[in-house]
Amino acid sequence: MPTPAAPPTPRAAAPPRPEELTAVPVRHYGRWLGAVAVSLAAAALLWSLLTNPNLDIRLVLSYLTRDFVLKGLGITIVLTVVAMVIGVLGGVLLAVMRMSPNPVLRTVAWFYLWFFRGTPLLVQIIFWGFLGALYPRLFLEIPFTGVVLFDEPTSRVVTPFVAAVLGLALNEVAYAAEIIRGGMLSVDRGQTEAAQALGMRRIRILRRIVLPQAMRVIVPPMGNDTINMLKMTALVSVIGGSDLLTAVQNVYAQNFQVIPLLAVAVFWYLVLTSLLSLGQHHLEKRFGRGFGETAASRDGALSRLISTKERL
Amino acid sequence: MTVTDSDRIVVAEGVRKRFGGLEVLQGIDLTVRAGEVCCVIGPSGSGKSTFLRCLNHLEKIDGGRLSVNGQLVGYRQVGNRLHELPEREIVAQRREIGMVFQRFNLFPHLTALENVLEGPLHVKGEPRGSAVAEAHRLLERVGLADKADTYPGQLSGGQQQRVAIARALAMRPTVMLFDEPTSALDPELVGEVLDVMKGLAREGMTMIVVTHEIGFAREVATRLVFMDGGAVVEEGDPAAVLDDPQHERTRAFLSKVL
Ligand SMILES: Nc1ncnc2c1ncn2[C@@H]1O[C@H](COP(=O)(O)OP(=O)(O)O)[C@@H](O)[C@H]1O
Ligand SMILES: [Mg+2]
């Protein structure tokens, strides 16, 4: 039998004053254990990489800023920028076509999406690279007059760089169009009506009222697309696109330093995608004005690095 | 048709509008003269909003004729054919007509001041300096001088609706259309919006106001229109219509809202 507790003395019974209480949070021992285990594993992996003679950090560092690497890096950046600019501008056009009251425009837009989203990007890039096999010459002639404005062998016009831009940009147009259309549909119809009532023309309503609001919805997936685009430029190595990956491939094909050179490419891809994530964070803040809390003010920029979708 | 009497701001004759198989306006006849405050009441679904939207060509009419400021809305008559106007001329007609919506429809990505400036700066192309001064004056007039740099999301419903009124006034319209301007507001915010509208009426603004505020209609309206089933059932002096309705449907409606 447990002995009954002694009746508390009057003094002990006086409740403690509120400020004397301390809240003790639940201790998460499991979390601590997990953190230690994962840190150890990460450290071991890092150590094995740094001390691995096949990686040779000093060799990697010496390659980082070599001319051929920087030139490939430059082309990767140019490819990304050009493909995204064309992609976004074409995407706006295609999105507007898809929502147009004109059934011909709507159908054309639908077929464009059907084709470019329905075939692998790699296939499209190879196709543009071998366009000469389909159309050996490209020429432009004023009909019925025989006056030729332009006549060149396809291989001279569609260089590997042009083929790379075509492949990446035309594909991006299709994806950007769907993102932009979704953004525009997210804007309340009342916004368009209020602008119409002010006497604004359609094109200006699109530019000043609908698109700025749609941007809030468009920017996060478009940021993902840009980061994906940067990585997808590596695909043009199959047609000798002279991007960053092609540049290091050309060198390791001769000196067999495959791993150090790939590490160089990985380093630069990570630098660029990190910069893009920062840019995206700022855009999200910019277009979130007037809307209170935005995704950007909640998540870190880092979370966007860990991109979700791939489209190969 | 040319409206010779320049006093007549809105002239509707047998205006018809259908959505699919549903004839929403079944021949509306209505004339509103300069300086009149015309209040429109009627049950939900009777076509009040649709009629207002026809006035600035947000909806196309299917029959009858409708003119605002002496011009056919959205069409030009050549012989006895009506040619639809190109967008350039439709927007020019809309600039003369101010519209205030039930759900405010302020541009959420622009501050209160930028909302008011949007029309003068980017539609009319007025010089920035004078447009900004005028916009501040309008915000002061609706009692929101201190909210110029606030985004709509941080304003109460009543404040948003007052900014929306200032935005419409900034185009210096000849007529203002109000579509249930206080129906989306909490009861305690209705008064501040009605006060602004009363001020406008006193200054002689021509107004067409769809409303359920019978008190406002009685006090401010120069004419009261009762619509039901897509037609004007009864119209006249507000006190007469409210206190001595001639039609059974008017009596039935008033007995529910009074
Ligand atoms: N865009 C539209 N498409 C189809 N029906 C509509 C549309 N707009 C309004 N209607 C219909 O027209 C009728 C009149 O609507 P409305 O003018 O909004 O009435 P009120 O403003 O008097 O309540 C309603 O039956 C409504 O459902
Ligand atoms: Mg209505």
XYZ file of C-alpha atoms and ligand atoms in Angstrom:
598
model
C 0.000 0.000 0.000
C 1.426 3.338 -0.899
C 1.498 5.675 1.977
C -0.866 8.514 1.437
C 0.893 11.761 0.713
C 1.242 13.977 3.689
C -1.275 16.781 3.576
C 0.506 19.808 2.150
C 1.438 22.480 4.556
C -0.397 25.731 3.980
C 2.789 27.471 2.811
C 3.633 24.818 0.214
C 0.081 24.981 -1.100
C 0.424 28.631 -2.106
C 0.435 28.475 -5.951
C 3.667 29.693 -7.537
C 3.407 33.134 -9.071
C 3.081 33.049 -12.873
C 6.517 34.501 -13.641
C 8.200 31.700 -11.723
C 6.967 29.082 -14.236
C 9.262 27.903 -16.993
C 7.939 26.094 -20.068
C 10.028 23.047 -20.877
C 9.708 21.987 -24.523
C 9.524 18.317 -25.423
C 13.021 16.967 -26.005
C 13.382 15.483 -29.510
C 16.126 12.912 -28.886
C 15.330 11.187 -32.189
C 15.966 14.389 -34.104
C 19.325 14.848 -32.468
C 20.352 11.292 -33.257
C 19.266 11.681 -36.863
C 21.152 14.951 -37.265
C 24.358 13.448 -35.908
C 24.102 10.361 -38.113
C 23.426 12.361 -41.282
C 26.213 14.840 -40.526
C 28.670 12.017 -40.052
C 27.645 10.415 -43.329
C 27.921 13.739 -45.166
C 31.346 14.403 -43.693
C 32.529 10.937 -44.683
C 31.318 11.437 -48.251
C 32.980 14.847 -48.491
C 36.215 13.423 -47.096
C 36.198 10.563 -49.577
C 35.726 13.048 -52.414
C 38.391 15.511 -51.277
C 40.985 12.809 -50.744
C 40.065 10.832 -53.849
C 43.064 10.842 -56.216
C 40.692 10.446 -59.181
C 39.000 13.763 -58.422
C 42.152 15.795 -57.720
C 40.793 19.018 -56.332
C 43.868 20.987 -57.353
C 43.390 19.931 -60.950
C 39.691 20.904 -60.758
C 40.625 24.347 -59.434
C 43.182 24.848 -62.170
C 40.529 24.100 -64.826
C 37.815 26.323 -63.317
C 38.694 29.517 -65.173
C 40.468 28.133 -68.231
C 39.522 29.757 -71.525
C 37.669 26.783 -72.997
C 35.599 26.454 -69.812
C 34.701 30.143 -69.720
C 33.840 30.129 -73.404
C 31.523 27.127 -72.960
C 30.046 28.801 -69.889
C 29.393 31.947 -71.925
C 27.596 29.978 -74.617
C 25.514 28.157 -72.014
C 24.483 31.518 -70.552
C 23.699 33.005 -73.978
C 21.691 29.909 -74.948
C 19.694 30.102 -71.726
C 18.981 33.820 -72.052
C 18.089 33.742 -75.753
C 15.926 30.616 -75.419
C 14.083 32.055 -72.408
C 13.515 35.468 -74.017
C 12.122 33.880 -77.176
C 10.262 31.352 -75.048
C 8.537 33.982 -72.918
C 7.672 36.358 -75.775
C 6.431 33.489 -77.925
C 4.656 32.083 -74.871
C 2.675 35.293 -74.362
C 1.703 35.229 -78.029
C 0.724 31.561 -77.949
C -1.228 32.023 -74.694
C -3.163 34.931 -76.200
C -3.803 32.822 -79.327
C -5.142 29.976 -77.216
C -7.600 32.287 -75.499
C -8.532 34.124 -78.684
C -12.122 34.152 -79.927
C -10.690 33.286 -83.377
C -11.013 29.488 -83.831
C -8.192 29.312 -86.397
C -5.707 30.903 -83.984
C -6.934 28.650 -81.178
C -6.471 25.521 -83.276
C -3.013 26.481 -84.484
C -1.960 27.150 -80.898
C -3.387 23.825 -79.813
C -1.386 21.943 -82.483
C 1.789 23.775 -81.557
C 1.408 22.702 -77.948
C 0.456 19.188 -78.958
C 3.591 18.779 -81.068
C 6.218 20.480 -78.903
C 5.031 19.050 -75.614
C 4.399 15.664 -77.163
C 7.940 14.952 -78.369
C 11.155 14.685 -76.347
C 13.273 17.831 -76.346
C 16.316 15.734 -77.222
C 14.574 14.555 -80.393
C 13.640 18.145 -81.294
C 17.227 19.323 -80.834
C 18.631 16.532 -83.007
C 15.953 17.295 -85.585
C 16.988 20.957 -85.844
C 20.606 19.855 -86.024
C 19.792 17.719 -89.069
C 17.361 20.137 -90.696
C 19.565 20.129 -93.785
C 18.555 16.529 -94.454
C 14.930 17.677 -94.777
C 15.449 21.020 -96.525
C 18.908 21.077 -98.146
C 18.521 24.735 -99.180
C 16.675 27.625 -97.564
C 15.469 30.299 -99.931
C 12.990 33.124 -100.043
C 11.454 34.154 -103.327
C 8.823 36.732 -104.212
C 6.033 34.585 -105.721
C 5.525 34.709 -109.539
C 8.421 37.101 -110.117
C 11.372 34.779 -109.778
C 13.164 37.407 -107.673
C 15.193 35.512 -105.072
C 15.803 37.451 -101.879
C 17.763 34.800 -100.088
C 19.239 31.419 -100.995
C 21.700 29.521 -98.816
C 22.556 25.934 -98.000
C 20.748 25.002 -94.784
C 23.938 24.003 -92.997
C 25.299 27.539 -93.391
C 22.197 29.155 -91.851
C 21.304 26.606 -89.205
C 24.662 26.274 -87.472
C 24.814 24.072 -84.368
C 24.278 27.218 -82.298
C 21.165 28.224 -84.268
C 19.872 24.656 -84.097
C 20.415 24.674 -80.342
C 18.536 27.964 -79.950
C 15.684 26.710 -82.144
C 15.384 23.457 -80.247
C 15.433 25.008 -76.792
C 13.370 28.133 -77.577
C 10.556 26.557 -79.595
C 10.115 23.951 -76.896
C 10.119 26.604 -74.185
C 7.435 28.601 -76.039
C 5.039 25.693 -75.512
C 5.725 25.378 -71.784
C 5.818 29.133 -71.172
C 2.495 29.551 -72.978
C 0.757 27.190 -70.568
C 2.295 28.874 -67.527
C 1.337 32.321 -68.819
C -2.174 31.218 -69.743
C -2.661 29.820 -66.263
C -1.443 33.113 -64.814
C -3.804 35.146 -66.958
C -6.763 32.940 -66.081
C -5.988 33.483 -62.399
C -6.760 37.210 -62.751
C -10.364 38.052 -61.881
C -12.602 39.000 -64.839
C -13.672 42.095 -62.945
C -10.175 43.493 -63.482
C -10.595 43.448 -67.245
C -14.067 44.931 -66.965
C -12.932 47.760 -64.708
C -10.149 48.574 -67.173
C -12.563 48.401 -70.119
C -14.920 50.740 -68.282
C -12.051 53.239 -68.023
C -11.809 53.128 -71.816
C -8.605 51.083 -72.037
C -7.822 49.128 -75.166
C -7.354 45.354 -75.048
C -3.617 45.350 -75.618
C -3.068 47.909 -72.868
C -5.319 46.018 -70.468
C -3.164 42.974 -71.093
C 0.056 44.880 -70.489
C -0.887 47.115 -67.569
C -3.595 45.224 -65.706
C -3.691 41.494 -66.461
C -0.041 40.543 -66.989
C 1.350 42.387 -63.927
C -1.144 40.506 -61.748
C -0.593 37.247 -63.583
C 3.152 37.608 -62.919
C 2.579 36.677 -59.295
C 1.402 33.279 -60.468
C 3.782 33.082 -63.434
C 7.117 33.893 -61.788
C 7.620 30.827 -59.564
C 7.072 28.187 -62.297
C 8.907 30.376 -64.808
C 11.865 30.510 -62.424
C 11.832 26.736 -62.351
C 11.711 26.732 -66.135
C 14.733 29.028 -66.367
C 16.741 26.829 -64.045
C 15.677 23.773 -66.028
C 16.602 25.568 -69.237
C 20.095 26.230 -67.955
C 20.508 22.535 -67.282
C 18.851 21.493 -70.522
C 21.366 23.481 -72.556
C 23.638 20.501 -71.841
C 21.459 18.501 -74.248
C 22.797 20.475 -77.206
C 26.120 18.697 -76.749
C 24.600 15.972 -78.955
C 24.758 18.311 -81.950
C 28.063 19.912 -81.007
C 26.463 22.999 -79.539
C 29.773 24.140 -77.896
C 28.041 24.781 -74.554
C 29.734 24.189 -71.205
C 29.219 20.418 -71.242
C 30.387 20.107 -74.869
C 33.466 22.174 -74.038
C 34.568 19.929 -71.176
C 33.643 16.796 -73.124
C 35.915 17.857 -75.972
C 38.814 18.222 -73.556
C 38.288 15.046 -71.547
C 37.953 13.104 -74.791
C 41.636 13.913 -75.292
C 43.147 13.908 -71.798
C 40.758 11.457 -70.074
C 40.332 13.701 -66.994
C 36.635 12.921 -67.090
C 35.783 13.346 -63.409
C 37.720 16.577 -62.699
C 36.268 18.201 -65.813
C 32.721 17.115 -65.003
C 33.284 18.536 -61.512
C 34.198 21.840 -63.152
C 30.916 21.786 -65.099
C 28.940 20.863 -61.977
C 30.532 23.755 -60.106
C 29.516 26.305 -62.739
C 26.001 24.904 -63.174
C 25.482 25.228 -59.421
C 26.798 28.803 -59.378
C 24.423 29.803 -62.180
C 21.345 28.064 -60.780
C 22.009 29.675 -57.383
C 22.162 33.112 -59.005
C 18.909 32.394 -60.879
C 17.188 31.392 -57.642
C 18.200 34.691 -56.073
C 16.853 36.575 -59.080
C 13.586 34.671 -58.845
C 13.277 35.563 -55.176
C 13.547 39.260 -56.017
C 11.034 39.026 -58.867
C 8.547 37.314 -56.573
C 8.875 40.134 -54.076
C 8.507 42.736 -56.814
C 5.294 41.278 -58.244
C 3.864 40.413 -54.834
C 3.360 44.126 -54.083
C -0.155 44.818 -52.905
C -0.819 41.138 -52.217
C 0.495 40.784 -48.665
C 2.487 37.677 -47.918
C 4.062 36.045 -50.949
C 5.675 32.683 -51.457
C 8.998 34.501 -51.685
C 8.682 35.981 -48.233
C 8.020 32.527 -46.818
C 10.411 30.077 -48.473
C 14.102 30.546 -48.789
C 15.581 30.963 -52.233
C 17.369 27.660 -51.670
C 14.148 25.675 -51.806
C 13.759 26.598 -55.453
C 17.166 25.145 -56.289
C 15.793 21.760 -55.479
C 13.735 21.834 -58.610
C 10.827 19.512 -58.983
C 10.140 18.686 -62.585
C 12.311 17.546 -65.439
C 11.018 17.376 -68.961
C 13.121 15.011 -71.005
C -30.791 58.678 -84.832
C -29.463 62.025 -83.685
C -30.516 63.159 -80.274
C -31.173 66.810 -80.841
C -31.868 67.553 -77.214
C -28.335 67.630 -75.788
C -29.885 67.545 -72.330
C -30.683 63.878 -72.747
C -27.651 61.896 -71.613
C -29.090 58.392 -71.888
C -31.838 57.379 -74.284
C -32.925 53.741 -74.376
C -35.675 52.670 -76.737
C -36.876 49.083 -76.732
C -33.442 47.746 -75.705
C -33.265 43.950 -75.903
C -30.561 41.581 -74.750
C -30.490 37.813 -74.670
C -28.052 35.301 -73.218
C -28.534 32.113 -75.195
C -32.227 31.377 -75.036
C -32.891 33.706 -72.106
C -34.129 37.194 -72.976
C -32.762 39.231 -70.080
C -33.829 42.661 -71.334
C -37.227 42.660 -73.028
C -37.460 46.168 -74.400
C -36.212 48.787 -71.978
C -37.365 52.374 -72.502
C -35.636 54.976 -70.383
C -34.440 58.562 -70.744
C -32.046 60.176 -68.295
C -31.372 63.889 -68.510
C -28.289 65.801 -67.435
C -28.144 66.271 -63.668
C -30.678 63.563 -62.939
C -30.084 60.919 -60.301
C -31.947 57.865 -61.520
C -32.194 55.032 -59.012
C -33.036 51.575 -60.327
C -34.540 48.980 -58.009
C -35.910 45.536 -58.679
C -35.548 41.896 -57.724
C -32.341 39.976 -58.316
C -32.087 38.692 -61.884
C -34.368 41.354 -63.321
C -31.640 42.620 -65.662
C -30.466 45.745 -63.797
C -26.743 44.970 -64.075
C -27.104 43.852 -67.666
C -28.759 47.147 -68.579
C -25.951 49.169 -66.968
C -23.360 47.046 -68.762
C -25.079 47.683 -72.088
C -24.722 51.423 -71.504
C -20.920 51.240 -71.856
C -20.933 48.338 -74.310
C -19.593 45.749 -71.882
C -22.532 43.805 -73.333
C -23.824 44.144 -76.898
C -27.524 44.755 -77.293
C -29.574 42.512 -79.590
C -32.358 44.926 -80.430
C -33.722 48.406 -79.942
C -31.512 51.451 -79.790
C -29.388 52.852 -77.056
C -27.553 56.138 -77.084
C -25.372 57.891 -74.543
C -24.251 61.496 -74.952
C -26.114 61.652 -78.241
C -24.179 58.775 -79.830
C -25.388 55.244 -80.468
C -23.532 52.923 -78.100
C -21.109 50.729 -80.039
C -22.655 51.313 -83.467
C -22.869 53.834 -86.245
C -25.973 54.169 -88.334
C -25.512 54.372 -92.103
C -28.845 54.489 -93.886
C -30.836 51.941 -91.982
C -27.938 49.636 -91.198
C -25.999 49.575 -87.959
C -22.246 49.124 -88.298
C -20.361 47.998 -85.222
C -17.692 50.514 -84.249
C -13.995 49.622 -84.191
C -12.384 49.294 -80.750
C -10.789 52.749 -81.017
C -14.215 54.423 -81.096
C -15.807 52.146 -78.529
C -13.123 52.997 -75.970
C -13.610 56.697 -76.749
C -17.316 56.335 -75.868
C -16.490 54.482 -72.653
C -14.218 57.277 -71.459
C -17.280 59.498 -71.088
C -18.998 56.989 -68.811
C -17.846 56.245 -65.271
C -18.682 52.871 -63.754
C -18.573 51.681 -60.161
C -18.889 47.951 -59.509
C -20.446 46.001 -56.693
C -17.130 44.302 -55.938
C -14.994 47.469 -56.365
C -12.598 45.866 -58.886
C -9.704 48.084 -57.856
C -6.382 47.117 -59.405
C -4.720 45.310 -56.482
C -1.153 45.756 -57.759
C -1.497 49.551 -57.780
C -1.778 51.949 -54.836
C -4.925 54.009 -54.318
C -3.272 56.975 -56.048
C -2.056 54.841 -58.956
C -5.554 53.399 -59.352
C -6.968 56.907 -59.700
C -4.127 57.926 -62.037
C -4.445 54.939 -64.351
C -7.153 56.504 -66.520
C -5.831 60.057 -66.837
C -2.206 58.990 -67.371
C -2.478 55.826 -69.428
C -5.814 56.207 -71.192
C -6.096 59.938 -71.736
C -2.360 60.641 -71.750
C -2.592 63.719 -69.542
C 0.646 65.307 -68.309
C 1.808 63.683 -65.099
C 2.057 66.795 -62.926
C -1.499 67.997 -63.316
C -2.884 64.433 -63.293
C -1.224 63.710 -59.934
C -2.520 66.956 -58.442
C -6.025 66.156 -59.673
C -5.815 62.576 -58.340
C -4.856 63.851 -54.889
C -7.754 66.291 -55.037
C -10.153 63.443 -55.910
C -8.873 61.249 -53.082
C -9.389 64.152 -50.719
C -12.912 64.604 -52.032
C -13.783 60.994 -51.142
C -12.102 61.456 -47.752
C -9.009 59.364 -48.399
C -6.252 61.959 -48.749
C -4.094 60.007 -46.287
C -4.467 56.669 -48.103
C -2.857 57.682 -51.419
C 0.038 55.242 -51.078
C -1.956 52.355 -49.627
C -2.667 49.229 -51.659
C -6.336 48.181 -51.992
C -5.684 45.022 -49.969
C -5.040 47.163 -46.898
C -8.214 49.246 -47.262
C -11.664 48.458 -45.862
C -14.460 47.731 -48.309
C -15.911 51.195 -47.867
C -12.539 52.811 -48.486
C -11.962 50.651 -51.568
C -15.323 51.651 -53.008
C -14.550 55.322 -52.418
C -11.235 54.926 -54.273
C -13.172 53.232 -57.076
C -15.486 56.248 -57.258
C -12.472 58.580 -57.402
C -10.966 56.402 -60.152
C -14.121 56.731 -62.239
C -14.392 60.482 -61.607
C -10.798 60.992 -62.743
C -11.946 60.436 -66.328
C -14.349 63.407 -65.935
C -17.339 61.381 -67.150
C -20.637 62.944 -68.176
C -22.550 60.164 -66.434
C -21.739 57.789 -63.576
C -23.138 54.252 -63.404
C -23.287 52.534 -60.011
C -24.080 48.814 -59.829
C -25.125 48.063 -56.246
C -22.142 50.001 -54.884
C -22.889 49.158 -51.255
C -24.148 45.581 -51.525
C -20.752 44.019 -50.777
C -20.136 46.218 -47.738
C -20.506 45.556 -44.031
C -23.517 47.565 -42.790
C -21.428 50.072 -40.838
C -19.449 50.986 -43.999
C -22.452 51.669 -46.231
C -22.942 55.230 -44.952
C -19.519 56.547 -45.936
C -20.005 55.435 -49.565
C -23.558 56.798 -49.772
C -22.303 60.113 -48.381
C -19.795 60.443 -51.207
C -22.547 59.650 -53.708
C -24.876 62.217 -52.137
C -22.108 64.799 -52.521
C -21.795 63.936 -56.196
C -25.533 64.262 -56.678
C -25.549 67.678 -55.008
C -22.827 68.832 -57.409
C -25.080 67.951 -60.316
C -23.462 64.732 -61.551
C -25.759 62.668 -63.775
C -26.057 59.283 -62.093
C -27.758 55.945 -62.680
C -27.690 53.959 -59.461
C -28.799 50.366 -59.106
C -29.364 49.966 -55.394
C -31.282 48.266 -52.620
C -30.868 51.312 -50.360
C -34.457 52.534 -50.464
C -33.655 55.354 -48.026
C -30.943 56.658 -50.328
C -33.263 56.441 -53.322
C -35.977 58.378 -51.509
C -33.587 61.080 -50.353
C -31.353 61.554 -53.406
C -33.053 60.216 -56.515
C -34.805 62.569 -58.882
C -36.428 59.542 -60.439
C -37.018 55.974 -59.374
C -37.248 53.081 -61.819
C -38.613 49.688 -60.843
C -37.491 46.840 -63.089
C -38.782 43.290 -63.132
C -38.389 40.479 -65.633
C -36.208 42.521 -67.981
C -38.615 45.435 -68.346
C -39.309 48.769 -66.667
C -42.516 48.143 -64.760
C -42.947 51.538 -63.191
C -41.039 54.793 -62.945
C -41.521 58.259 -61.576
C -40.967 60.507 -58.603
C -39.336 58.377 -55.837
C -41.845 59.304 -53.166
C -44.750 58.555 -55.490
C -43.419 55.162 -56.552
C -42.454 54.174 -53.022
C -45.567 55.379 -51.232
C -48.184 54.750 -53.889
C -47.002 52.044 -56.302
C -49.365 51.525 -59.226
C -48.393 47.961 -60.122
C -48.920 44.792 -58.178
C -45.330 43.645 -58.815
C -43.936 46.922 -57.463
C -46.086 46.557 -54.349
C -44.958 42.958 -53.866
C -41.267 43.929 -54.210
C -41.520 46.940 -51.916
C -43.343 44.972 -49.260
C -40.295 42.681 -49.109
C -37.562 45.318 -48.947
C -39.163 48.099 -46.902
N -22.898 36.659 -68.986
C -24.083 36.059 -68.775
N -24.363 34.880 -69.373
C -25.553 34.274 -69.189
N -26.532 34.761 -68.416
C -26.328 35.933 -67.780
C -25.085 36.639 -67.929
N -25.156 37.758 -67.188
C -26.379 37.770 -66.610
N -27.083 36.668 -66.955
C -28.459 36.367 -66.543
O -29.261 37.475 -66.858
C -30.240 37.669 -65.871
C -30.168 39.101 -65.382
O -28.959 39.276 -64.689
P -28.538 40.663 -64.050
O -28.586 41.709 -65.088
O -27.237 40.451 -63.377
O -29.689 40.928 -62.989
P -29.703 41.883 -61.717
O -28.501 42.763 -61.784
O -30.979 42.623 -61.824
O -29.684 40.993 -60.526
C -29.973 36.638 -64.798
O -30.901 35.583 -64.989
C -28.580 36.175 -65.059
O -28.428 34.839 -64.693
Mg -26.856 42.907 -60.475
